[in-house]
Structures are given as C-alpha cells and as structure tokens.
Amino acid sequence: MLDLKFIRENRKAIEEMLEKRGINLPLQKFYELDEKRRNLLKKIEELRAKRNKTSDLIGKLKREGKDTSALIEEMKEVSKTIKFMEEDLDKTEEKLSNFLLIIPNIPHSSVPIGEDAEDNCEIRRVGEKPEFSFEPKPHWEIGKKLGILDFERATKIAGARFPLYIGAGAKLERALINFMLDIHTKEKGYIEVLPPFIANKESLIGTGNLPKFEYDLFKLRGYDWYLIPTAEVPLTNIFRDEILKEDELPKRFVSYTPCFRKEAGSYGKDVKGLIRQHQFNKVELMTFSLPENSYEELERLTTDAEEILKRLGLHYRVVVLCTGDLGFASAKTYDLEVWMPHRKDYVEISSCSNFEDFQARRANIRFKRKNKSKPEFVHTLNGSGLAIGRTVSAILENFQQEDGSVVIPKALRPYMDGLEKIEPLKT
RNA sequence: GGAGGAGUGGCCGAGUGGCUUAAGGCGGCGGUCUCGAAAACCGCUAUCCCGAUUAUGUCGGGAUCGCGAGUUCGAAUCUCGCCUCCUCCGCCA
C-alpha cells in the first residue's frame, strides 16, 4: 500500500508507475473519493466538536438544576445528522481503502523498464552447465525410475499437481530442508521460525495477497482462514501492528513451511513433474530492515539464497525483473534461475524482493528511532532460500548418470547418511 | 464441545453514565543539585486522521480503554455480537 498523502500529492508519479507496469486503473475515481472523504470528514468533525461542547454544558447545567430540554432536543438533531453523514463517510472510506489496496508498489529506479519476462535483465551467471554424453531425461522420468517420485498415486490421494515422495526421495526433500536451515541459521545468522501454515485475512492483506489475488489461494470452507501460499505471509505478520525499536533492526528470519497454491490460470503449464504443484516445500528468508539499509539487505538476502545453489554445485543465473514482470507488492526483485538440462532452459528457483514500506504500511509494522518522536514504517524483504521441490528437480536432472542413477551433491551427503548415489530400481 | 472469570497507556493498576483533560504507581526521557553519581525534587511521557502554519516542529479539532454494532444530549462505564487469555469439565495427538 502506498501512502495516501503521497498519492494525493504525486499524481504524475503514480500515473508513470502504472504506465511502466502496464496497469490501468481509474485514478480519477480515486482522487474524487479522496476529496469527498476529506469534505465529509471536515463537516462531521465540526458537528462532533459542537456535540462534545454542548454535552459538557448539559452536564454542568443539570448539576446546577437548570432546564436543558431545548439543548437536548437540538443535540438529538445534531446526532442524527452526524450518524447520517457517517454512513456516507464509511462507504466512501471503504471504497477508498479498497482502491488503495489494489494500487501496486512503485518500482525502484534501478529496475529496468519492460513489458514482460522477455525484458528481464541477466545480472550474472554462476557455475557451468553440465555436459552429457547422452540425452538428459526429465526429472519426473528419473524420479520414477528411481522409485522416489510417484505422481500417479499422488493423484489418487489428492489430485493432479501433488507430490508423493517415497524412500530416498522423501529423505532427499528432508535433507535439503535441513541443509538449507542449517546454513542460514548457523552461518548466516537467521533466526529459525516454524509458523502456522494457516493464516487469516488480515495477514494476507498485509502481504498483498488479498484482496487482489484471492483466486490463487486455498480458503478453508466456512472459515476466514487460508492455507499459506508462502512463509512470507506468517513471517511478515509476526510484527503486524507493532512498533519496534531501532536497535532491534534488522531482524532476519528463516522458515521452512509447505506452500499451497491453486495455480489457477496455469492449466497446461508445467503439467509434468515437480515444477508447479498445489503443495510444495520451501525454505524462506525474511528480513525486517531500516529503510536506509534495505537495498543492501536485498543484495545480502540474494547472495545468501545463491549460497545454497553454489554449495549444491548447480548452475544458475540471477536476473532482475523488469517493471512489467515485477510482482504487485515488490519494488525490486531478483530471480535466481537454475539450469534444467531436459528443458534446456533456466527455471526460477528463488525470488528475492524488497517491498520497501509497501507491506509494512498494509500490516502496520513500524519502528521508532532514538530521539525521534514519530514512528516510521520498516522495510520488508523476503526470498526463497530455496524452493525445495524445484531443487530436487534440479538435482535429479543435473546429476543424472547414463545408467539412470543420480549422484548426490557432496555438501548434501551428511544429510543423506553418507549416501553418494541413488540407484534405479531393479526390475 | 460445556460452565465460569477476565481484557484500561511501555508495564502494574483505579475508574459502574457528565466534576476524567483516564487517578495513582513503576519504567523511560529531560532538568535542578553534584567533581561525578545516587537520592530527593521539578517537568515530559501513546497512536492515527483532518485543518492551519515558511514547518522534520507547533497550534486547533476529531478518533482510539480487546474488536464491531447499539442505547443516550453525552459511554472506559449500560446492552448485544465477535476475538483473545485464564480456571474447571468433556474429548483428543
């Protein structure tokens, strides 16, 4: 959410931002609502001031035993008028805040202007593409041959787009979770959090998932509860409606959670394998930062996520999203894209974003500087560190051998009881 | 799921319709005193919105006593609904 005053006073900047993002909003309506609200508020507050004064007077006169019936009659009318106007104000404010909630964040000046993913800019490539003396297979075929992935039976249990890991596959998933959590907590100083996997409406409004993206969320029938689409939701809302102290910042958290997404509108896309699932595991990094340090923090968070790929020996590249591809709440986003040999392309495995004060304003997360009276909004950042299912796919495809086995990356072996290779099932 | 109790400022805690500008205390900040500190004393002490103001503040007004509605000229106080916490019973990993 942007600052109402900022929108009011910087109409041009808002129009330019929407243009860059390729979004059309009836802004004129917004400015009309804003003006209506202020006019109504002014009148109502004048009447309330009058009522407050007169009610005090009535109290005094009554104590003196004087007649107050004329004043009471007058105030009855005033109260009726106030109530009537308040109804109008409530409606206006609701419309205004609904509008405010669908205005996207302003991209940082360093974000390239572009229409879609085609215009994203590559920042760097790390590692080498693996070379194969044979045609590399897709990870779902490898997983099936190894007996560690069973999508058919997952369909029986739940439906399409659900994972079922068995044996070494389940262990690999768990090993990756522990491997990532250990690096981030022991080496990078993040505090581990295990949050609820269900969040309420307020929390999802705080991060920007609601009201605009409800279609991608699983809602619990009969409750105002949603399955979390990412740990970003519970983590960001830890400090909702709180005022932190300056010296508490930055606060860095890491969290393993499953993530639940409807993936509505992606029918026919990535239908096979682990890439796009209704349920997947993720280790998420999250930082609450001082505003002046948040871009430094974004670089840090991104390199902390990259560290995992480096240690696993996976080739990847870092891209900065252009204005047209940038998420609704984000001011700047780096995607980490891992090399997938079967697809012969890079696939997003992490998305690291600085939301500046956009989420903090929605979720009302502030901090107070020493010797300063006014609280300010914190900056929030998060990034996957990493998406586990996609990491499994990348490992299976990048480290597959001609005989159908898959070599476990060295760094991961301590988490796999020393296992060096997953061998295909004997048939 | 059933029965009862509670929710007031950073914290504790008083307040059962107007005399509350939310008492009092603790903590915190500033000051007096001191070589310095402690003690004592004095002052300050939240957040949001609207308006004014050559302005990171000040002034005026409005709102906020868990949240939301209602009664009333007037609500922290009365009524209803919801949320959270505590105690007990039942069920349960």
Short mmCIF file of C-alpha atoms (C1' of nucleotides) in Angstrom, two decimals:
data_model
loop_
_atom_site.label_atom_id
_atom_site.label_comp_id
_atom_site.label_asym_id
_atom_site.label_seq_id
_atom_site.Cartn_x
_atom_site.Cartn_y
_atom_site.Cartn_z
CA MET A 1 0.00 0.00 0.00
CA LEU A 2 1.23 3.43 -0.85
CA ASP A 3 0.88 6.46 1.37
CA LEU A 4 -2.43 8.23 0.76
CA LYS A 5 -0.77 11.63 1.04
CA PHE A 6 1.90 10.60 -1.43
CA ILE A 7 -0.71 9.54 -3.97
CA ARG A 8 -2.59 12.76 -3.38
CA GLU A 9 0.45 14.95 -3.92
CA ASN A 10 2.25 12.97 -6.65
CA ARG A 11 -0.37 12.17 -9.23
CA LYS A 12 2.15 12.26 -12.05
CA ALA A 13 4.45 9.75 -10.37
CA ILE A 14 1.53 7.36 -9.85
CA GLU A 15 0.46 7.63 -13.47
CA GLU A 16 4.03 6.97 -14.65
CA MET A 17 4.33 3.97 -12.34
CA LEU A 18 1.12 2.39 -13.67
CA GLU A 19 2.30 3.05 -17.22
CA LYS A 20 5.64 1.33 -16.55
CA ARG A 21 3.93 -1.66 -15.01
CA GLY A 22 1.41 -1.80 -17.82
CA ILE A 23 -1.55 -1.48 -15.47
CA ASN A 24 -4.68 0.55 -15.99
CA LEU A 25 -6.61 1.92 -13.02
CA PRO A 26 -9.43 4.52 -12.92
CA LEU A 27 -7.32 7.01 -10.97
CA GLN A 28 -9.74 9.90 -11.42
CA LYS A 29 -12.24 7.98 -9.28
CA PHE A 30 -9.64 7.65 -6.56
CA TYR A 31 -8.99 11.37 -6.38
CA GLU A 32 -12.72 12.08 -6.29
CA LEU A 33 -13.20 9.67 -3.40
CA ASP A 34 -10.28 11.20 -1.53
CA GLU A 35 -11.73 14.66 -1.84
CA LYS A 36 -15.19 13.51 -0.88
CA ARG A 37 -13.79 11.84 2.20
CA ARG A 38 -12.00 14.95 3.37
CA ASN A 39 -15.01 17.17 2.81
CA LEU A 40 -17.29 14.82 4.72
CA LEU A 41 -14.78 14.37 7.50
CA LYS A 42 -14.43 18.10 7.96
CA LYS A 43 -18.19 18.60 8.32
CA ILE A 44 -18.60 15.61 10.63
CA GLU A 45 -15.77 16.68 12.88
CA GLU A 46 -17.21 20.18 13.19
CA LEU A 47 -20.53 18.68 14.27
CA ARG A 48 -18.85 16.29 16.68
CA ALA A 49 -16.95 19.20 18.23
CA LYS A 50 -20.23 21.03 18.70
CA ARG A 51 -21.86 17.99 20.26
CA ASN A 52 -18.94 17.42 22.63
CA LYS A 53 -19.07 21.01 23.84
CA THR A 54 -22.83 21.08 24.26
CA SER A 55 -22.94 17.74 26.05
CA ASP A 56 -20.44 19.04 28.58
CA LEU A 57 -22.61 22.10 29.02
CA ILE A 58 -25.72 19.96 29.53
CA GLY A 59 -23.90 18.05 32.27
CA LYS A 60 -22.94 21.27 34.04
CA LEU A 61 -26.44 22.80 33.75
CA LYS A 62 -28.05 19.62 35.07
CA ARG A 63 -25.81 19.67 38.11
CA GLU A 64 -26.98 23.22 38.71
CA GLY A 65 -30.56 22.01 38.36
CA LYS A 66 -31.29 24.07 35.27
CA ASP A 67 -33.56 23.17 32.37
CA THR A 68 -31.71 21.53 29.45
CA SER A 69 -34.56 20.17 27.33
CA ALA A 70 -34.07 22.66 24.48
CA LEU A 71 -30.38 21.82 24.21
CA ILE A 72 -31.10 18.09 24.33
CA GLU A 73 -33.63 18.42 21.52
CA GLU A 74 -31.10 20.34 19.47
CA MET A 75 -28.39 17.73 20.06
CA LYS A 76 -30.76 14.94 19.09
CA GLU A 77 -30.94 16.51 15.67
CA VAL A 78 -27.18 17.04 15.51
CA SER A 79 -26.56 13.38 16.40
CA LYS A 80 -28.96 12.24 13.72
CA THR A 81 -27.17 14.37 11.14
CA ILE A 82 -23.79 13.03 12.27
CA LYS A 83 -25.00 9.46 12.01
CA PHE A 84 -26.40 10.05 8.55
CA MET A 85 -23.16 11.61 7.34
CA GLU A 86 -21.07 8.91 8.97
CA GLU A 87 -22.80 6.28 6.90
CA ASP A 88 -21.78 8.14 3.78
CA LEU A 89 -18.25 8.54 5.13
CA ASP A 90 -17.95 4.83 5.95
CA LYS A 91 -18.95 3.89 2.43
CA THR A 92 -16.54 6.41 0.95
CA GLU A 93 -13.67 5.24 3.15
CA GLU A 94 -14.34 1.63 2.29
CA LYS A 95 -14.22 2.39 -1.41
CA LEU A 96 -11.08 4.43 -0.93
CA SER A 97 -9.27 1.77 1.07
CA ASN A 98 -10.32 -0.94 -1.39
CA PHE A 99 -8.80 1.18 -4.12
CA LEU A 100 -5.68 1.82 -2.08
CA LEU A 101 -5.24 -1.94 -1.65
CA ILE A 102 -5.10 -2.58 -5.41
CA ILE A 103 -2.56 0.10 -6.30
CA PRO A 104 0.80 -1.65 -6.84
CA ASN A 105 4.13 -0.64 -5.40
CA ILE A 106 6.43 1.82 -7.15
CA PRO A 107 9.41 0.10 -8.79
CA HIS A 108 12.85 1.19 -7.63
CA SER A 109 14.71 3.49 -10.03
CA SER A 110 17.23 0.72 -10.79
CA VAL A 111 14.51 -1.60 -12.14
CA PRO A 112 14.64 -1.94 -15.94
CA ILE A 113 11.55 -0.84 -17.84
CA GLY A 114 9.94 -3.60 -19.84
CA GLU A 115 6.72 -5.38 -20.73
CA ASP A 116 7.17 -8.97 -19.60
CA ALA A 117 9.65 -11.69 -18.64
CA GLU A 118 11.40 -11.27 -22.01
CA ASP A 119 12.66 -7.88 -20.83
CA ASN A 120 14.17 -9.08 -17.56
CA CYS A 121 17.92 -8.44 -17.37
CA GLU A 122 20.51 -11.05 -16.57
CA ILE A 123 22.88 -9.85 -13.85
CA ARG A 124 25.28 -12.79 -13.61
CA ARG A 125 25.77 -16.48 -14.32
CA VAL A 126 27.41 -18.77 -11.82
CA GLY A 127 28.85 -22.22 -12.43
CA GLU A 128 28.84 -24.25 -15.62
CA LYS A 129 26.12 -26.09 -17.48
CA PRO A 130 26.72 -29.80 -17.05
CA GLU A 131 27.67 -31.72 -20.20
CA PHE A 132 26.04 -35.01 -21.04
CA SER A 133 27.20 -37.78 -23.32
CA PHE A 134 23.55 -38.79 -23.62
CA GLU A 135 20.20 -37.03 -23.90
CA PRO A 136 19.31 -35.85 -20.36
CA LYS A 137 15.95 -37.12 -19.12
CA PRO A 138 13.28 -35.05 -17.37
CA HIS A 139 13.27 -35.30 -13.57
CA TRP A 140 9.82 -36.95 -13.43
CA GLU A 141 11.13 -39.85 -15.51
CA ILE A 142 14.29 -40.07 -13.43
CA GLY A 143 12.28 -39.97 -10.22
CA LYS A 144 10.00 -42.71 -11.44
CA LYS A 145 12.90 -44.98 -12.44
CA LEU A 146 14.49 -44.40 -9.04
CA GLY A 147 11.20 -45.16 -7.32
CA ILE A 148 11.31 -41.90 -5.38
CA LEU A 149 8.54 -39.90 -7.10
CA ASP A 150 5.04 -41.26 -7.69
CA PHE A 151 2.74 -38.72 -9.30
CA GLU A 152 0.13 -41.29 -10.34
CA ARG A 153 -0.55 -42.39 -6.77
CA ALA A 154 -0.43 -38.78 -5.55
CA THR A 155 -3.33 -38.15 -7.91
CA LYS A 156 -5.23 -40.97 -6.22
CA ILE A 157 -4.66 -39.46 -2.78
CA ALA A 158 -5.31 -35.81 -3.60
CA GLY A 159 -5.43 -35.00 -7.29
CA ALA A 160 -3.27 -33.56 -10.04
CA ARG A 161 -0.31 -31.39 -9.11
CA PHE A 162 0.51 -33.01 -5.79
CA PRO A 163 3.85 -34.60 -4.93
CA LEU A 164 4.41 -38.03 -3.43
CA TYR A 165 8.00 -38.70 -2.39
CA ILE A 166 8.99 -42.19 -1.38
CA GLY A 167 12.13 -43.60 0.24
CA ALA A 168 15.28 -41.75 -0.80
CA GLY A 169 13.07 -39.08 -2.40
CA ALA A 170 11.36 -38.24 0.88
CA LYS A 171 14.75 -38.29 2.54
CA LEU A 172 16.25 -36.01 -0.11
CA GLU A 173 13.48 -33.49 0.43
CA ARG A 174 14.04 -33.57 4.19
CA ALA A 175 17.82 -33.41 3.74
CA LEU A 176 17.50 -30.27 1.63
CA ILE A 177 15.27 -28.60 4.20
CA ASN A 178 17.77 -29.31 6.98
CA PHE A 179 20.76 -28.40 4.82
CA MET A 180 19.28 -25.01 3.99
CA LEU A 181 18.07 -24.27 7.51
CA ASP A 182 21.50 -25.15 8.90
CA ILE A 183 23.39 -22.85 6.55
CA HIS A 184 21.04 -19.93 7.10
CA THR A 185 20.88 -20.29 10.88
CA LYS A 186 24.44 -21.38 11.68
CA GLU A 187 26.38 -19.41 9.07
CA LYS A 188 24.21 -16.52 8.01
CA GLY A 189 22.62 -15.53 11.30
CA TYR A 190 18.94 -16.03 10.52
CA ILE A 191 16.59 -16.99 13.33
CA GLU A 192 14.56 -20.10 12.63
CA VAL A 193 10.78 -19.82 12.78
CA LEU A 194 8.15 -22.53 12.49
CA PRO A 195 4.88 -20.65 11.95
CA PRO A 196 1.23 -21.62 11.44
CA PHE A 197 0.54 -22.96 7.95
CA ILE A 198 -2.86 -21.26 8.00
CA ALA A 199 -3.29 -17.50 8.01
CA ASN A 200 -6.24 -15.18 8.45
CA LYS A 201 -7.49 -12.48 6.11
CA GLU A 202 -5.66 -9.64 7.84
CA SER A 203 -2.34 -11.41 7.40
CA LEU A 204 -2.94 -11.97 3.70
CA ILE A 205 -3.95 -8.34 3.22
CA GLY A 206 -0.73 -7.39 4.99
CA THR A 207 1.47 -9.12 2.45
CA GLY A 208 -0.62 -8.08 -0.56
CA ASN A 209 -2.11 -11.48 -1.44
CA LEU A 210 -5.56 -10.13 -0.65
CA PRO A 211 -7.77 -8.70 -1.96
CA LYS A 212 -6.27 -8.90 -5.45
CA PHE A 213 -5.01 -12.49 -5.63
CA GLU A 214 -7.64 -14.46 -3.76
CA TYR A 215 -8.12 -16.72 -6.80
CA ASP A 216 -4.71 -18.33 -6.17
CA LEU A 217 -5.38 -19.15 -2.50
CA PHE A 218 -6.94 -22.19 -0.89
CA LYS A 219 -9.61 -20.96 1.50
CA LEU A 220 -10.93 -23.15 4.29
CA ARG A 221 -14.62 -23.65 3.81
CA GLY A 222 -16.66 -21.91 6.48
CA TYR A 223 -13.70 -20.09 7.98
CA ASP A 224 -11.81 -16.87 7.34
CA TRP A 225 -8.68 -19.00 7.07
CA TYR A 226 -6.40 -19.64 4.14
CA LEU A 227 -3.59 -22.13 3.57
CA ILE A 228 -0.41 -20.09 3.29
CA PRO A 229 0.91 -19.69 -0.27
CA THR A 230 4.39 -18.94 1.15
CA ALA A 231 6.07 -18.48 4.56
CA GLU A 232 6.27 -14.81 3.63
CA VAL A 233 2.69 -14.47 4.92
CA PRO A 234 3.16 -15.69 8.52
CA LEU A 235 6.68 -14.23 8.78
CA THR A 236 5.74 -10.73 7.65
CA ASN A 237 2.80 -10.70 10.03
CA ILE A 238 4.83 -11.59 13.13
CA PHE A 239 5.11 -7.89 13.91
CA ARG A 240 1.82 -6.68 12.48
CA ASP A 241 0.50 -3.65 14.42
CA GLU A 242 3.71 -3.33 16.40
CA ILE A 243 6.29 -0.59 16.88
CA LEU A 244 9.84 -1.98 17.05
CA LYS A 245 12.92 -0.31 18.46
CA GLU A 246 15.57 0.97 16.07
CA ASP A 247 18.31 -1.22 17.53
CA GLU A 248 16.19 -4.37 17.03
CA LEU A 249 16.64 -3.97 13.28
CA PRO A 250 17.50 -5.71 11.07
CA LYS A 251 15.59 -8.83 12.08
CA ARG A 252 16.38 -11.82 9.88
CA PHE A 253 14.26 -14.96 9.91
CA VAL A 254 14.39 -18.27 8.09
CA SER A 255 11.47 -20.63 7.97
CA TYR A 256 10.58 -23.96 6.48
CA THR A 257 6.91 -24.30 5.50
CA PRO A 258 4.82 -26.09 2.93
CA CYS A 259 3.17 -23.70 0.47
CA PHE A 260 -0.28 -24.10 -1.03
CA ARG A 261 -1.30 -22.51 -4.30
CA LYS A 262 -4.26 -23.04 -6.58
CA GLU A 263 -2.16 -22.21 -9.65
CA ALA A 264 -5.38 -21.06 -11.26
CA GLY A 265 -4.78 -19.94 -14.82
CA SER A 266 -1.74 -22.14 -15.30
CA TYR A 267 -3.61 -25.12 -16.71
CA GLY A 268 -1.46 -26.87 -19.24
CA LYS A 269 1.71 -25.21 -17.95
CA ASP A 270 4.43 -27.39 -16.40
CA VAL A 271 1.90 -30.20 -16.03
CA LYS A 272 4.58 -32.81 -15.50
CA GLY A 273 6.95 -33.06 -12.61
CA LEU A 274 7.66 -31.02 -9.51
CA ILE A 275 7.86 -27.58 -11.07
CA ARG A 276 4.29 -26.43 -10.49
CA GLN A 277 2.43 -28.08 -7.63
CA HIS A 278 -0.53 -27.20 -5.43
CA GLN A 279 1.62 -28.09 -2.44
CA PHE A 280 5.37 -27.65 -2.21
CA ASN A 281 8.01 -27.14 0.44
CA LYS A 282 10.09 -24.02 0.72
CA VAL A 283 12.72 -22.54 2.99
CA GLU A 284 12.10 -18.82 3.10
CA LEU A 285 14.31 -15.92 4.15
CA MET A 286 12.73 -12.79 5.54
CA THR A 287 14.22 -9.50 6.73
CA PHE A 288 12.78 -6.52 8.57
CA SER A 289 15.13 -3.65 7.78
CA LEU A 290 15.77 0.03 8.40
CA PRO A 291 14.64 1.92 5.28
CA GLU A 292 18.12 3.23 4.52
CA ASN A 293 19.63 -0.27 4.54
CA SER A 294 17.01 -2.24 2.65
CA TYR A 295 18.77 -2.37 -0.72
CA GLU A 296 21.96 -3.53 0.94
CA GLU A 297 19.80 -6.17 2.64
CA LEU A 298 18.33 -7.22 -0.70
CA GLU A 299 21.82 -7.95 -2.06
CA ARG A 300 22.65 -9.85 1.09
CA LEU A 301 19.47 -11.90 1.03
CA THR A 302 20.01 -12.74 -2.63
CA THR A 303 23.59 -13.90 -2.12
CA ASP A 304 22.50 -15.94 0.92
CA ALA A 305 20.00 -17.77 -1.29
CA GLU A 306 22.64 -18.18 -4.00
CA GLU A 307 24.98 -19.78 -1.49
CA ILE A 308 22.73 -22.85 -1.42
CA LEU A 309 22.94 -23.30 -5.20
CA LYS A 310 26.69 -22.84 -5.13
CA ARG A 311 27.20 -25.49 -2.46
CA LEU A 312 24.98 -27.90 -4.33
CA GLY A 313 27.04 -27.25 -7.46
CA LEU A 314 24.05 -26.19 -9.53
CA HIS A 315 24.49 -23.79 -12.42
CA TYR A 316 22.24 -20.75 -12.23
CA ARG A 317 21.80 -17.16 -13.25
CA VAL A 318 20.48 -14.08 -11.49
CA VAL A 319 18.01 -11.84 -13.30
CA VAL A 320 16.44 -8.58 -12.23
CA LEU A 321 12.75 -8.42 -13.07
CA CYS A 322 11.62 -5.58 -15.33
CA THR A 323 8.73 -3.28 -14.44
CA GLY A 324 6.22 -5.34 -16.42
CA ASP A 325 7.12 -8.62 -14.70
CA LEU A 326 7.59 -7.24 -11.19
CA GLY A 327 5.23 -8.53 -8.51
CA PHE A 328 2.40 -6.34 -7.24
CA ALA A 329 3.94 -5.57 -3.84
CA SER A 330 7.60 -5.51 -4.84
CA ALA A 331 9.83 -2.52 -5.56
CA LYS A 332 12.68 -4.68 -6.85
CA THR A 333 13.05 -8.41 -7.38
CA TYR A 334 15.95 -10.68 -8.28
CA ASP A 335 15.02 -14.14 -9.52
CA LEU A 336 17.51 -16.98 -9.21
CA GLU A 337 17.06 -19.33 -12.14
CA VAL A 338 18.57 -22.78 -12.06
CA TRP A 339 19.64 -24.65 -15.16
CA MET A 340 17.34 -27.54 -16.11
CA PRO A 341 19.11 -29.84 -18.61
CA HIS A 342 15.99 -31.54 -20.03
CA ARG A 343 14.17 -28.27 -20.60
CA LYS A 344 17.45 -26.73 -21.79
CA ASP A 345 16.42 -23.56 -20.04
CA TYR A 346 16.60 -21.74 -16.72
CA VAL A 347 13.77 -22.16 -14.20
CA GLU A 348 13.00 -19.83 -11.30
CA ILE A 349 14.07 -21.41 -8.03
CA SER A 350 14.11 -18.32 -5.83
CA SER A 351 12.61 -14.86 -5.91
CA CYS A 352 14.16 -12.20 -3.69
CA SER A 353 12.26 -8.98 -3.23
CA ASN A 354 12.43 -5.66 -1.46
CA PHE A 355 8.92 -4.46 -0.69
CA GLU A 356 10.21 -1.26 0.93
CA ASP A 357 7.39 0.04 3.14
CA PHE A 358 4.56 -1.33 0.97
CA GLN A 359 3.78 -4.36 3.13
CA ALA A 360 4.76 -2.58 6.33
CA ARG A 361 2.15 0.08 5.69
CA ARG A 362 -0.51 -2.54 4.99
CA ALA A 363 0.45 -4.59 8.03
CA ASN A 364 1.25 -1.52 10.14
CA ILE A 365 4.78 -2.58 11.11
CA ARG A 366 6.76 0.38 12.36
CA PHE A 367 9.86 1.28 14.32
CA LYS A 368 10.94 4.25 16.37
CA ARG A 369 14.31 5.90 16.11
CA LYS A 370 16.11 7.03 19.23
CA ASN A 371 15.46 10.70 19.99
CA LYS A 372 12.71 10.92 17.42
CA SER A 373 9.06 11.10 18.20
CA LYS A 374 7.48 9.81 15.01
CA PRO A 375 7.40 6.10 14.23
CA GLU A 376 8.34 5.11 10.67
CA PHE A 377 7.47 2.06 8.62
CA VAL A 378 10.11 -0.67 8.41
CA HIS A 379 11.14 -2.15 5.08
CA THR A 380 10.33 -5.81 4.50
CA LEU A 381 12.23 -8.22 2.25
CA ASN A 382 12.00 -11.86 1.51
CA GLY A 383 13.32 -14.52 -0.76
CA SER A 384 13.23 -18.24 -1.21
CA GLY A 385 16.27 -19.93 0.07
CA LEU A 386 15.22 -22.15 -1.79
CA ALA A 387 12.10 -23.79 -3.18
CA ILE A 388 12.69 -27.43 -2.22
CA GLY A 389 10.73 -29.24 -4.95
CA ARG A 390 12.48 -27.33 -7.69
CA THR A 391 15.83 -28.00 -6.02
CA VAL A 392 15.06 -31.73 -6.09
CA SER A 393 14.18 -31.49 -9.79
CA ALA A 394 17.40 -29.63 -10.49
CA ILE A 395 19.49 -32.19 -8.61
CA LEU A 396 17.84 -35.11 -10.40
CA GLU A 397 18.33 -33.58 -13.83
CA ASN A 398 21.78 -32.05 -13.37
CA PHE A 399 23.38 -35.01 -11.61
CA GLN A 400 21.77 -37.84 -13.56
CA GLN A 401 24.08 -40.53 -14.95
CA GLU A 402 23.78 -42.56 -18.10
CA ASP A 403 22.89 -45.69 -16.07
CA GLY A 404 19.87 -43.88 -14.61
CA SER A 405 21.40 -43.23 -11.18
CA VAL A 406 21.70 -39.80 -9.64
CA VAL A 407 24.76 -38.57 -7.75
CA ILE A 408 24.04 -36.76 -4.50
CA PRO A 409 25.94 -33.44 -4.23
CA LYS A 410 28.82 -33.74 -1.73
CA ALA A 411 27.50 -31.00 0.54
CA LEU A 412 24.25 -32.89 0.95
CA ARG A 413 25.68 -36.32 1.75
CA PRO A 414 25.98 -35.76 5.52
CA TYR A 415 22.23 -35.18 5.46
CA MET A 416 21.69 -38.43 3.50
CA ASP A 417 23.60 -40.70 5.89
CA GLY A 418 26.57 -40.53 3.54
CA LEU A 419 24.64 -41.79 0.52
CA GLU A 420 26.57 -40.92 -2.66
CA LYS A 421 24.16 -42.09 -5.29
CA ILE A 422 20.52 -43.01 -5.69
CA GLU A 423 20.32 -46.17 -7.82
CA PRO A 424 17.45 -47.11 -10.12
CA LEU A 425 15.00 -49.81 -9.00
CA LYS A 426 15.88 -53.29 -10.15
CA THR A 427 13.14 -54.59 -12.41
"C1'" G B 1 -17.89 -29.01 22.79
"C1'" G B 2 -19.91 -27.30 28.02
"C1'" A B 3 -19.57 -23.91 32.60
"C1'" G B 4 -17.43 -19.67 34.85
"C1'" G B 5 -13.92 -15.33 35.03
"C1'" A B 6 -11.04 -11.52 32.72
"C1'" G B 7 -9.20 -7.84 28.78
"C1'" U B 8 -7.82 0.09 30.66
"C1'" G B 9 -1.48 3.73 28.24
"C1'" G B 10 5.58 0.65 27.56
"C1'" C B 11 4.20 -2.24 32.40
"C1'" C B 12 1.11 -2.54 37.02
"C1'" G B 13 -3.49 -0.62 38.39
"C1'" A B 14 -8.09 2.85 39.88
"C1'" G B 15 -12.33 4.12 37.43
"C1'" U B 16 -20.50 1.41 37.31
"C1'" G B 17 -23.40 7.50 32.70
"C1'" G B 18 -21.25 14.17 32.89
"C1'" C B 19 -17.00 17.06 38.25
"C1'" U B 20 -11.67 12.18 33.81
"C1'" U B 21 -8.08 16.67 30.33
"C1'" A B 22 -8.23 8.10 32.04
"C1'" A B 23 -6.40 8.81 39.19
"C1'" G B 24 -2.04 6.63 41.34
"C1'" G B 25 2.41 3.83 40.89
"C1'" C B 26 6.58 1.59 38.09
"C1'" G B 27 9.75 2.17 33.99
"C1'" G B 28 11.79 5.70 30.40
"C1'" C B 29 13.48 10.76 28.85
"C1'" G B 30 14.96 15.85 30.17
"C1'" G B 31 16.25 19.30 34.11
"C1'" U B 32 17.79 21.24 39.23
"C1'" C B 33 21.56 19.75 42.72
"C1'" U B 34 26.82 17.32 42.32
"C1'" C B 35 33.80 16.93 40.85
"C1'" G B 36 30.76 12.77 39.14
"C1'" A B 37 26.90 9.50 40.50
"C1'" A B 38 22.91 8.03 43.70
"C1'" A B 39 18.92 10.00 46.41
"C1'" A B 40 15.47 13.91 46.50
"C1'" C B 41 12.67 17.40 43.82
"C1'" C B 42 10.52 19.53 39.10
"C1'" G B 43 8.80 18.70 34.13
"C1'" C B 44 7.66 15.47 30.00
"C1'" U B 45 5.68 10.56 28.55
"C1'" A B 46 0.85 6.72 23.10
"C1'" U B 47 -1.08 6.21 18.13
"C1'" C B 48 -3.97 7.67 13.87
"C1'" C B 49 -6.90 11.27 10.93
"C1'" C B 50 -8.47 16.43 9.31
"C1'" G B 51 -7.14 21.58 9.16
"C1'" A B 52 -3.78 25.80 9.92
"C1'" U B 53 1.21 27.15 9.96
"C1'" U B 54 7.65 29.29 5.91
"C1'" A B 55 7.40 23.80 9.23
"C1'" U B 56 11.27 17.05 10.43
"C1'" G B 57 8.08 21.21 14.91
"C1'" U B 58 3.91 23.98 16.91
"C1'" C B 59 -1.34 25.13 17.34
"C1'" G B 60 -6.79 23.89 16.79
"C1'" G B 61 -10.26 19.94 16.10
"C1'" G B 62 -11.65 14.71 15.76
"C1'" A B 63 -10.86 9.41 16.91
"C1'" U B 64 -8.84 5.38 19.93
"C1'" C B 65 -9.93 1.96 27.22
"C1'" G B 66 -9.60 -6.08 23.07
"C1'" C B 67 -12.77 -5.58 18.14
"C1'" G B 68 -17.62 -4.31 16.00
"C1'" A B 69 -22.64 -2.69 16.42
"C1'" G B 70 -26.49 -0.49 19.64
"C1'" U B 71 -28.92 2.67 23.75
"C1'" U B 72 -28.14 8.02 25.20
"C1'" C B 73 -27.87 15.09 24.51
"C1'" G B 74 -23.40 12.51 26.41
"C1'" A B 75 -20.31 5.65 27.05
"C1'" A B 76 -13.93 3.11 29.57
"C1'" U B 77 -18.73 2.69 32.37
"C1'" C B 78 -25.20 0.16 30.08
"C1'" U B 79 -26.98 -3.75 26.01
"C1'" C B 80 -25.86 -7.34 22.01
"C1'" G B 81 -22.35 -9.99 18.83
"C1'" C B 82 -17.26 -11.39 17.97
"C1'" C B 83 -11.97 -12.15 19.32
"C1'" U B 84 -8.18 -13.31 22.83
"C1'" C B 85 -6.46 -15.04 27.57
"C1'" C B 86 -7.26 -17.70 32.39
"C1'" U B 87 -9.83 -21.69 35.54
"C1'" C B 88 -12.76 -26.18 35.60
"C1'" C B 89 -15.36 -30.38 32.94
"C1'" G B 90 -15.54 -33.46 28.44
"C1'" C B 91 -12.89 -35.17 24.05
"C1'" C B 92 -8.14 -35.74 21.84
"C1'" A B 93 -2.16 -36.24 19.21
#
